[in-house]
Short mmCIF file of C-alpha atoms in Angstrom, two decimals:
data_model
loop_
_atom_site.label_atom_id
_atom_site.label_comp_id
_atom_site.label_asym_id
_atom_site.label_seq_id
_atom_site.Cartn_x
_atom_site.Cartn_y
_atom_site.Cartn_z
CA MET A 22 141.61 206.83 -14.41
CA LYS A 23 139.38 209.02 -16.44
CA GLU A 24 138.15 206.56 -19.45
CA LYS A 25 137.25 204.12 -16.43
CA ARG A 26 135.00 207.09 -14.60
CA GLU A 27 133.63 208.20 -18.38
CA ASN A 28 132.50 204.19 -18.27
CA ARG A 29 130.69 204.19 -15.33
CA HIS A 30 129.02 207.46 -15.65
CA PRO A 31 129.01 208.33 -19.40
CA VAL A 32 125.93 210.87 -18.52
CA ASP A 33 125.61 212.36 -15.31
CA LEU A 34 129.29 213.01 -14.48
CA LEU A 35 128.94 215.61 -11.95
CA PRO A 36 131.71 218.78 -12.46
CA GLY A 37 134.66 218.24 -9.78
CA GLU A 38 133.25 214.48 -8.48
CA GLU A 39 135.82 212.97 -10.58
CA ALA A 40 139.06 214.28 -8.61
CA LEU A 41 137.15 213.77 -5.40
CA ALA A 42 136.15 210.39 -5.99
CA GLY A 43 139.43 209.23 -7.34
CA PHE A 44 141.06 210.85 -3.92
CA TYR A 45 138.38 209.01 -1.71
CA GLY A 46 138.72 206.00 -3.37
CA ARG A 47 142.33 205.63 -1.83
CA GLY A 48 142.94 203.72 1.33
CA HIS A 49 138.91 202.86 2.05
CA GLY A 50 139.56 199.17 1.77
CA GLU A 51 137.29 197.98 4.45
CA GLN A 52 135.76 194.56 4.41
CA PRO A 53 133.39 193.00 6.37
CA PRO A 54 134.64 190.37 9.10
CA ALA A 55 135.54 186.91 8.09
CA HIS A 56 133.03 185.47 10.18
CA LEU A 57 130.18 187.35 8.36
CA ASP A 58 131.55 185.95 5.32
CA GLU A 59 131.54 182.55 6.59
CA ALA A 60 128.18 182.91 7.83
CA ILE A 61 126.56 184.49 4.50
CA LEU A 62 128.42 181.97 2.22
CA ALA A 63 127.14 178.86 4.22
CA ALA A 64 123.73 180.25 4.48
CA ALA A 65 123.58 180.84 1.00
CA ARG A 66 125.05 177.02 0.35
CA ARG A 67 122.04 175.99 2.80
CA GLU A 68 119.78 177.74 1.29
CA VAL A 69 120.55 176.45 -2.37
CA ARG A 70 120.26 172.32 -0.46
CA ALA A 71 117.14 173.67 0.72
CA GLY A 72 115.83 175.10 -2.22
CA PRO A 73 113.32 171.87 -3.49
CA ARG A 74 112.56 171.93 0.82
CA GLY A 75 111.78 175.36 -0.15
CA ARG A 76 109.40 174.73 -2.99
CA GLN A 77 107.83 171.50 -1.07
CA ARG A 78 107.02 173.82 1.81
CA ARG A 79 104.85 175.84 -0.56
CA LYS A 80 103.44 172.73 -2.05
CA ARG A 81 102.86 171.87 2.00
CA GLU A 82 101.11 175.58 2.77
CA TRP A 83 98.65 174.51 -0.65
CA LEU A 84 98.29 170.48 1.27
CA LEU A 85 95.86 171.58 4.04
CA PRO A 86 93.34 173.65 2.14
CA THR A 87 93.23 171.23 -0.85
CA SER A 88 92.66 168.37 1.66
CA LEU A 89 89.79 169.88 3.27
CA ALA A 90 88.36 171.25 0.02
CA ALA A 91 88.32 167.95 -1.13
CA SER A 92 87.21 166.60 1.81
CA ILE A 93 84.26 168.59 1.87
CA LEU A 94 83.74 167.86 -1.70
CA LEU A 95 83.87 163.68 -1.24
CA VAL A 96 81.57 164.26 1.84
CA THR A 97 79.04 166.40 0.46
CA GLY A 98 79.06 164.08 -2.91
CA VAL A 99 78.31 160.95 -0.50
CA LEU A 100 75.97 162.51 1.69
CA LEU A 101 74.10 163.68 -1.62
CA TYR A 102 74.16 160.14 -3.34
CA LEU A 103 72.95 158.36 0.02
CA GLU A 104 69.90 161.00 0.24
CA PHE A 105 69.18 159.88 -3.46
CA GLN A 106 70.06 157.27 -4.45
CA PRO A 107 68.64 154.74 -1.61
CA VAL A 108 65.24 156.53 -2.27
CA GLU A 109 65.10 155.15 -5.72
CA THR A 110 66.26 151.72 -5.45
CA ALA A 111 63.98 151.17 -2.79
CA GLU A 112 60.73 152.45 -4.06
CA ILE A 113 61.55 150.63 -7.30
CA VAL A 114 61.93 147.33 -5.13
CA VAL A 115 59.07 147.63 -3.43
CA ALA A 116 56.77 148.69 -6.62
CA SER A 117 57.84 145.19 -8.00
CA ALA A 118 57.61 143.34 -4.76
CA PRO A 119 54.82 140.98 -4.52
CA ARG A 120 52.57 142.02 -1.71
CA PRO A 121 50.77 139.74 1.01
CA ALA A 122 47.48 138.90 1.06
CA PRO A 123 45.49 140.62 3.61
CA ASP A 124 44.30 137.74 5.01
CA GLY A 125 47.69 136.44 5.50
CA GLY A 126 47.53 133.55 2.74
CA GLY A 127 50.54 134.69 0.66
CA ALA A 128 53.04 133.57 3.53
CA GLN A 129 54.18 131.31 1.63
CA GLU A 130 55.09 133.99 -1.34
CA VAL A 131 56.82 136.10 1.89
CA GLN A 132 58.86 133.40 2.87
CA GLN A 133 60.27 132.61 -0.15
CA ALA A 134 61.15 136.50 -0.71
CA ARG A 135 62.93 136.66 2.66
CA ALA A 136 65.15 134.06 2.01
CA THR A 137 66.92 136.00 -0.74
CA PRO A 138 69.34 137.73 0.96
CA SER A 139 69.04 140.89 -0.49
CA ILE A 140 68.06 144.59 -0.28
CA VAL A 141 64.52 143.60 -2.07
CA ALA A 142 64.01 141.52 0.89
CA LEU A 143 64.42 143.57 3.26
CA ALA A 144 62.73 146.85 1.11
CA GLU A 145 59.40 144.26 1.40
CA ALA A 146 59.70 143.28 5.01
CA PRO A 147 58.11 146.35 6.46
CA ALA A 148 54.63 145.22 4.82
CA GLU A 149 54.80 142.01 6.60
CA GLU A 150 56.42 142.07 9.86
CA GLU A 151 57.22 145.07 11.01
CA PRO A 152 55.13 147.48 13.12
CA ALA A 153 52.91 149.47 11.34
CA GLY A 154 54.34 152.84 12.36
CA LEU A 155 57.36 152.12 10.22
CA SER A 156 56.33 153.36 6.99
CA LEU A 157 58.02 152.23 3.85
CA PRO A 158 59.00 155.68 2.54
CA ALA A 159 61.28 155.76 5.89
CA LYS A 160 62.80 152.49 5.48
CA SER A 161 63.62 153.08 2.20
CA ARG A 162 65.53 156.22 3.34
CA MET A 163 68.08 154.14 5.17
CA ALA A 164 71.48 154.75 4.20
CA ALA A 165 72.33 152.55 1.55
CA PRO A 166 75.55 151.09 4.32
CA GLU A 167 72.77 150.23 6.98
CA LEU A 168 71.00 148.34 4.31
CA ALA A 169 73.79 146.45 3.50
CA ARG A 170 74.26 145.75 7.03
CA ARG A 171 71.15 144.96 7.73
CA ALA A 172 70.65 142.75 4.54
CA PRO A 173 72.04 139.43 5.73
CA GLU A 174 70.82 139.40 8.94
CA ASP A 175 67.20 140.24 7.77
CA ALA A 176 68.02 137.98 4.84
CA ASP A 177 67.76 134.78 7.84
CA PRO A 178 64.07 133.36 8.03
CA ALA A 179 64.63 131.79 11.48
CA ARG A 180 66.11 135.19 12.59
CA ARG A 181 63.68 137.37 11.39
CA THR A 182 60.49 135.39 12.69
CA THR A 183 62.25 135.27 15.85
CA THR A 184 63.72 138.39 16.07
CA PRO A 185 61.85 141.39 14.01
CA PRO A 186 64.13 144.69 14.55
CA ALA A 187 63.68 147.07 17.31
CA TYR A 188 60.39 149.35 17.04
CA THR A 189 61.20 153.22 16.53
CA GLY A 190 57.63 154.10 16.09
CA SER A 191 55.31 155.93 18.72
CA PRO A 192 54.78 153.81 22.08
CA GLN A 193 51.07 153.74 20.94
CA ALA A 194 51.71 152.34 17.39
CA TRP A 195 54.17 150.17 19.10
CA LEU A 196 51.81 148.90 21.09
CA GLU A 197 49.41 148.27 18.48
CA GLU A 198 51.42 146.49 16.80
CA ILE A 199 52.16 143.73 19.73
CA GLN A 200 48.57 143.23 20.14
CA ARG A 201 48.57 142.58 16.15
CA LEU A 202 51.32 139.63 17.31
CA VAL A 203 49.32 138.55 19.91
CA ASP A 204 46.20 138.22 17.70
CA ALA A 205 48.17 136.19 14.89
CA GLY A 206 49.14 133.90 17.90
CA ARG A 207 53.11 134.83 17.81
CA LEU A 208 52.99 135.38 21.82
CA HIS A 209 56.50 135.12 22.66
CA ASP A 210 57.37 137.96 20.08
CA ALA A 211 54.42 139.85 21.34
CA ARG A 212 56.11 139.09 25.03
CA ARG A 213 59.02 139.93 23.95
CA GLU A 214 58.24 143.44 22.12
CA LEU A 215 56.20 143.97 25.58
CA ASP A 216 59.22 144.07 27.40
CA THR A 217 61.45 145.98 25.20
CA LEU A 218 58.33 149.08 24.81
CA ILE A 219 57.89 148.64 28.73
CA ALA A 220 61.73 149.22 29.22
CA ARG A 221 61.75 152.16 26.87
CA HIS A 222 58.63 154.12 27.51
CA PRO A 223 58.71 153.34 31.43
CA ASP A 224 56.34 155.83 31.85
CA PHE A 225 53.85 154.58 28.95
CA ARG A 226 51.48 152.78 30.90
CA PRO A 227 47.66 152.94 29.28
CA THR A 228 45.59 149.96 29.98
CA GLU A 229 46.02 148.17 26.90
CA LEU A 230 49.34 147.67 28.07
CA ARG A 231 48.28 146.28 31.27
CA GLU A 232 45.82 144.28 29.59
CA LEU A 233 48.72 142.73 27.75
CA GLN A 234 51.09 142.39 30.33
CA GLU A 235 48.91 140.21 32.38
CA ARG A 236 48.01 138.02 29.48
CA LEU A 237 51.38 137.64 28.68
CA VAL A 238 52.91 137.34 32.27
CA ASN A 239 53.19 133.34 31.74
CA VAL A 240 54.50 133.34 28.33
CA ALA A 241 58.18 133.19 27.70
CA PRO A 242 59.57 136.33 25.61
CA ALA A 243 61.68 135.11 22.19
CA PRO A 244 65.45 135.42 22.74
CA MET B 22 138.13 196.48 -22.90
CA VAL B 23 136.65 193.34 -24.30
CA ALA B 24 135.89 194.61 -27.66
CA ASN B 25 136.50 191.39 -29.52
CA SER B 26 133.79 189.54 -27.21
CA THR B 27 130.44 189.23 -28.56
CA LEU B 28 128.95 189.26 -24.59
CA ALA B 29 128.87 192.85 -23.48
CA VAL B 30 130.36 192.42 -20.40
CA ARG B 31 129.06 195.17 -17.36
CA PRO B 32 131.65 197.81 -17.20
CA ALA B 33 134.37 197.35 -14.44
CA THR B 34 133.84 199.47 -11.63
CA PRO B 35 136.99 200.72 -9.85
CA ARG B 36 136.19 199.90 -5.88
CA MET B 37 134.14 196.84 -6.51
CA GLU B 38 136.36 193.99 -5.60
CA THR B 39 136.06 191.66 -8.27
CA ALA B 40 136.93 187.72 -7.25
CA ALA B 41 138.20 187.42 -11.00
CA ARG B 42 139.27 189.77 -13.57
CA ILE B 43 136.80 190.41 -16.63
CA VAL B 44 137.64 187.68 -19.49
CA PRO B 45 136.11 186.93 -23.10
CA PRO B 46 133.90 184.30 -22.64
CA THR B 47 135.24 181.38 -24.27
CA GLY B 48 132.06 180.25 -26.36
CA GLY B 49 130.44 181.82 -29.29
CA GLY B 50 127.34 183.19 -30.58
CA THR B 51 124.60 185.21 -29.01
CA PRO B 52 124.33 184.88 -24.68
CA ALA B 53 121.11 182.94 -25.06
CA ALA B 54 122.86 180.37 -27.49
CA ARG B 55 125.15 179.83 -24.95
CA GLY B 56 122.36 178.68 -22.38
CA GLY B 57 122.82 178.75 -19.10
CA GLY B 58 119.90 179.32 -16.43
CA GLY B 59 117.52 182.27 -16.59
CA ALA B 60 118.28 182.83 -20.29
CA ALA B 61 115.08 183.27 -21.50
CA LEU B 62 114.64 186.71 -19.36
CA PHE B 63 115.48 189.68 -21.39
CA LYS B 64 113.81 192.17 -20.44
CA HIS B 65 116.56 195.04 -19.92
CA PRO B 66 118.54 196.54 -22.72
CA GLY B 67 121.76 196.22 -22.07
CA ILE B 68 121.76 193.90 -19.35
CA GLN B 69 122.65 190.55 -20.16
CA TYR B 70 121.07 187.71 -18.88
CA ALA B 71 123.04 184.28 -19.60
CA CYS B 72 126.68 183.53 -19.25
CA GLY B 73 127.66 180.12 -20.35
CA THR B 74 130.89 179.73 -18.09
CA MET B 75 131.16 180.17 -14.56
CA ASP B 76 133.62 182.83 -14.68
CA ALA B 77 133.51 186.84 -14.26
CA SER B 78 132.13 187.68 -17.38
CA CYS B 79 129.11 186.99 -15.99
CA SER B 80 126.95 190.24 -15.27
CA ASP B 81 125.85 190.32 -11.77
CA GLU B 82 122.41 189.26 -13.13
CA GLN B 83 123.51 186.23 -14.50
CA LEU B 84 125.04 185.36 -11.08
CA MET B 85 121.80 185.98 -9.45
CA LEU B 86 120.02 183.80 -11.96
CA LYS B 87 122.10 181.21 -11.75
CA TYR B 88 121.95 181.06 -7.97
CA ARG B 89 118.02 181.44 -8.04
CA ASP B 90 118.83 177.67 -10.07
CA GLY B 91 120.87 176.54 -7.46
CA ASP B 92 124.43 176.86 -8.05
CA ALA B 93 126.10 178.42 -4.81
CA ALA B 94 129.34 179.42 -6.80
CA ALA B 95 127.46 181.91 -8.39
CA PHE B 96 126.85 183.65 -5.40
CA GLU B 97 129.86 183.64 -3.88
CA ILE B 98 131.25 185.88 -7.04
CA LEU B 99 128.49 188.10 -6.36
CA TYR B 100 129.15 187.85 -2.69
CA LEU B 101 132.89 188.79 -3.52
CA ARG B 102 131.88 191.46 -6.15
CA HIS B 103 129.58 193.34 -4.02
CA LYS B 104 130.33 192.95 -0.35
CA GLY B 105 133.08 195.75 0.35
CA PRO B 106 131.35 198.37 -1.35
CA LEU B 107 128.25 197.69 0.75
CA PHE B 108 129.93 197.08 3.83
CA ARG B 109 131.59 200.58 3.52
CA TYR B 110 128.36 201.78 2.59
CA LEU B 111 126.26 200.49 5.96
CA ARG B 112 129.18 201.48 7.89
CA ARG B 113 129.46 205.12 6.98
CA GLN B 114 125.33 205.99 6.93
CA CYS B 115 125.08 204.00 10.09
CA GLY B 116 128.08 204.69 12.40
CA ASN B 117 128.06 201.97 14.82
CA ALA B 118 129.90 198.83 13.56
CA ALA B 119 127.88 196.07 15.44
CA THR B 120 124.85 197.66 13.92
CA CYS B 121 126.71 197.60 10.20
CA GLU B 122 127.22 194.12 10.34
CA GLU B 123 123.93 193.00 11.42
CA LEU B 124 122.13 195.51 8.49
CA PHE B 125 125.05 193.52 6.07
CA GLN B 126 124.09 190.32 7.19
CA ASP B 127 120.36 190.97 7.30
CA VAL B 128 120.85 192.84 3.56
CA TRP B 129 122.73 189.25 2.11
CA MET B 130 119.98 186.93 4.31
CA LYS B 131 117.37 188.93 2.46
CA ILE B 132 118.83 188.14 -1.10
CA ILE B 133 119.78 184.63 -0.49
CA GLN B 134 115.91 184.04 0.97
CA ALA B 135 114.49 185.46 -2.07
CA ARG B 136 116.63 183.75 -4.39
CA GLU B 137 113.64 181.41 -5.77
CA ARG B 138 111.60 184.35 -6.43
CA TYR B 139 114.26 187.30 -8.26
CA THR B 140 113.12 187.77 -11.73
CA VAL B 141 115.53 190.21 -13.54
CA GLN B 142 113.72 193.86 -13.18
CA ALA B 143 117.00 196.21 -12.77
CA LYS B 144 120.74 195.87 -12.31
CA PHE B 145 121.77 193.55 -9.29
CA THR B 146 123.38 196.71 -7.87
CA THR B 147 120.08 198.62 -8.11
CA TYR B 148 118.32 195.96 -5.62
CA LEU B 149 120.73 195.43 -3.46
CA TYR B 150 121.00 198.67 -2.60
CA HIS B 151 117.44 198.84 -2.43
CA ILE B 152 117.01 196.52 0.11
CA ALA B 153 119.76 198.14 1.66
CA HIS B 154 118.39 201.47 1.71
CA ASN B 155 115.04 200.49 2.88
CA ARG B 156 116.96 198.07 5.64
CA LEU B 157 118.68 201.48 6.78
CA ILE B 158 115.36 203.42 6.56
CA ASP B 159 113.86 201.01 8.64
CA PHE B 160 117.03 200.54 11.28
CA TYR B 161 116.92 204.75 11.13
CA ARG B 162 113.09 204.95 12.22
CA ARG B 163 113.48 202.13 15.28
CA SER B 164 116.23 204.38 16.46
CA SER B 165 115.79 207.07 19.24
CA LYS B 166 116.62 209.84 16.34
CA GLY B 167 114.27 208.66 14.24
CA LEU B 168 114.49 209.11 9.96
CA PRO B 169 116.93 212.20 9.47
CA ALA B 170 115.53 215.26 8.52
CA SER B 171 117.73 215.49 4.84
CA TYR B 172 115.63 212.01 3.66
CA ASP B 173 112.33 214.53 4.16
CA GLN B 174 114.00 218.00 2.76
CA GLU B 175 114.98 219.09 -0.42
CA PRO B 176 119.26 219.27 -0.20
CA PRO B 177 120.37 222.60 1.22
CA ASP B 178 120.37 225.53 -1.45
CA MET B 179 123.61 225.37 -3.50
CA ASP B 180 124.25 228.95 -2.72
CA SER B 181 124.65 228.51 1.03
CA LEU B 182 127.78 227.04 0.31
CA PRO B 183 131.04 229.23 0.99
CA ALA B 184 132.44 229.82 -3.03
CA ASP B 185 135.40 226.98 -4.34
CA ASP B 186 138.44 228.22 -4.19
CA GLY B 187 139.24 225.84 -7.42
CA ARG B 188 141.82 223.81 -5.83
CA GLU B 189 141.90 220.51 -6.23
CA PRO B 190 141.72 217.97 -3.72
CA GLU B 191 143.22 215.20 -6.05
CA ARG B 192 146.55 217.34 -6.32
CA GLN B 193 147.01 217.57 -2.59
CA ALA B 194 149.26 215.19 -0.31
CA HIS B 195 147.49 211.91 0.13
CA ASN B 196 148.45 211.21 3.71
CA GLU B 197 146.50 208.90 6.31
CA LYS B 198 145.98 212.58 7.65
CA THR B 199 144.23 213.80 4.58
CA LEU B 200 142.28 210.71 3.84
CA GLU B 201 141.08 210.87 7.86
CA GLN B 202 139.85 214.05 7.27
CA LEU B 203 137.99 213.46 4.32
CA GLU B 204 136.09 210.66 5.92
CA ARG B 205 135.27 213.04 8.48
CA LEU B 206 133.76 214.88 6.09
CA VAL B 207 131.59 212.41 4.28
CA ASP B 208 130.42 211.74 8.07
CA GLU B 209 129.35 215.06 8.44
CA LEU B 210 127.75 214.99 5.47
CA PRO B 211 123.47 214.90 6.23
CA GLU B 212 122.36 211.19 5.31
CA ALA B 213 120.43 211.47 2.56
CA GLN B 214 123.47 213.27 1.24
CA ARG B 215 125.97 210.67 2.59
CA GLU B 216 123.94 208.13 1.12
CA ALA B 217 123.89 209.46 -2.23
CA PHE B 218 127.67 210.13 -2.53
CA LEU B 219 128.14 206.54 -1.32
CA MET B 220 126.42 204.62 -3.48
CA ARG B 221 127.91 206.79 -6.57
CA GLU B 222 131.61 206.31 -5.25
CA GLN B 223 131.72 203.10 -3.45
CA ALA B 224 128.85 201.24 -5.75
CA GLY B 225 129.59 202.91 -9.05
CA MET B 226 125.64 203.72 -9.33
CA SER B 227 124.45 206.03 -12.04
CA LEU B 228 121.68 208.80 -10.90
CA ASP B 229 119.11 206.33 -12.41
CA GLU B 230 120.03 203.98 -10.35
CA ILE B 231 120.49 205.69 -7.53
CA ALA B 232 117.21 207.50 -7.39
CA GLU B 233 115.25 203.91 -7.74
CA ALA B 234 117.43 202.55 -5.02
CA THR B 235 116.33 205.46 -2.84
CA GLY B 236 112.82 205.56 -4.16
CA VAL B 237 113.45 209.33 -5.27
CA ASN B 238 113.31 210.97 -8.68
CA ARG B 239 116.36 211.28 -10.34
CA GLU B 240 116.32 214.99 -9.67
CA THR B 241 116.42 214.62 -6.18
CA ALA B 242 119.35 212.00 -6.49
CA LYS B 243 121.17 214.66 -8.49
CA SER B 244 120.54 217.61 -6.16
CA ARG B 245 121.93 215.31 -3.05
CA LEU B 246 124.88 214.16 -5.03
CA ARG B 247 125.84 217.87 -6.11
CA TYR B 248 125.51 219.09 -2.55
CA ALA B 249 127.46 216.29 -1.21
CA VAL B 250 130.10 216.41 -4.01
CA ALA B 251 130.41 220.27 -3.15
CA LYS B 252 130.31 220.06 0.24
CA LEU B 253 132.98 217.66 0.31
CA ARG B 254 135.01 219.60 -2.06
CA GLN B 255 134.33 223.06 -0.18
CA GLY B 256 135.40 220.99 2.56
CA MET B 257 138.72 219.63 1.59
CA SER B 258 140.17 222.98 -0.04
CA ARG B 259 139.36 224.48 3.54
CA LEU B 260 141.54 221.80 4.87
CA SER B 261 144.33 222.29 2.34
#
């Protein structure tokens, strides 16, 4: 017994402790109840079984912040791409695209260019058909998906002549563009644009507009 | 005891319920060579971190590392070794049986839940009783009485104890009545001194381990234990 005790506390056995401990040790066999044993051991086994799940849970804790960071990065990257990429493309294309003659003599060239269903056709279109208020840079800043979406319908010559894209500039510039359409003899297009202008800007009623309205009153709007 | 073994086995503690007797390992070579979960961790000199087979030659730390690595059987051996001493320690310290059971379960659940983070930083016994001590302190603080004063005070002066008559309690007749008297004397000890005595006698912890588990320095742990031993001896002498 003494040897065992000294094995336990080779250095710091206190005087008188050995005898007391030997005495105290007898009959002190109180144990936890069986239901506690079962509960604890069952929990231990459950924890082992759930071990990988625990690790997965910790991984899942990282999943949300990581996903958010990745999403933000992706969106930022796409926005930056859209901000800069189309500008370069459109400007390059416009720089190399044929320009119509002021007298309208380049109509054939323009028609050929329009026939090509590409961004090139779209990029040159504003110089030809669109209202003056819609400048090239504004158009060229259009997002690439938007360009791609519009390209097929804009590339259709028949459609382009009858359904020019909706004007988004100021009412006055729009009116001037309608006046140009009238001057060019495209009365049906002018009527349709006029109707659209009036619908969008009901309070915009200058004299020129009323005059145009009277002039086109018998003209059917282009479909 | 296991002198012919190359594996140094933690000395047996008289009052620990070992699930199996200490047996020499079946394999040869160093513990690391014999393999086992967590074999690469050699942080504390004197503590073996790997054992080749699942037997009682595995130290507590080896068993806990095995449990961390997914061996539920290792935990069962560990639990059987320590459940009795820990239960009796808590039983004497908190008095109430229901509370004791709650604390006991909490302590083991903490061990279970922390298994994946377990690394050997100290002896498992120290780790276990450190958790138990902290849980007990929380219990004291939540109770209406608050933290017992003995945890904040220095142990009473040894000179204040009546002189020991020199009789050895061990030589007294050991009957049920005497045991009850000793239990009562243990219960009458201040909590901090009783804790040191129970850690020593129930868990077989050294003074350094008691100090580490209870968060005090060695001298304080020693003072508490000395006071407890002296008080019990004096009480037993008086009763005889």
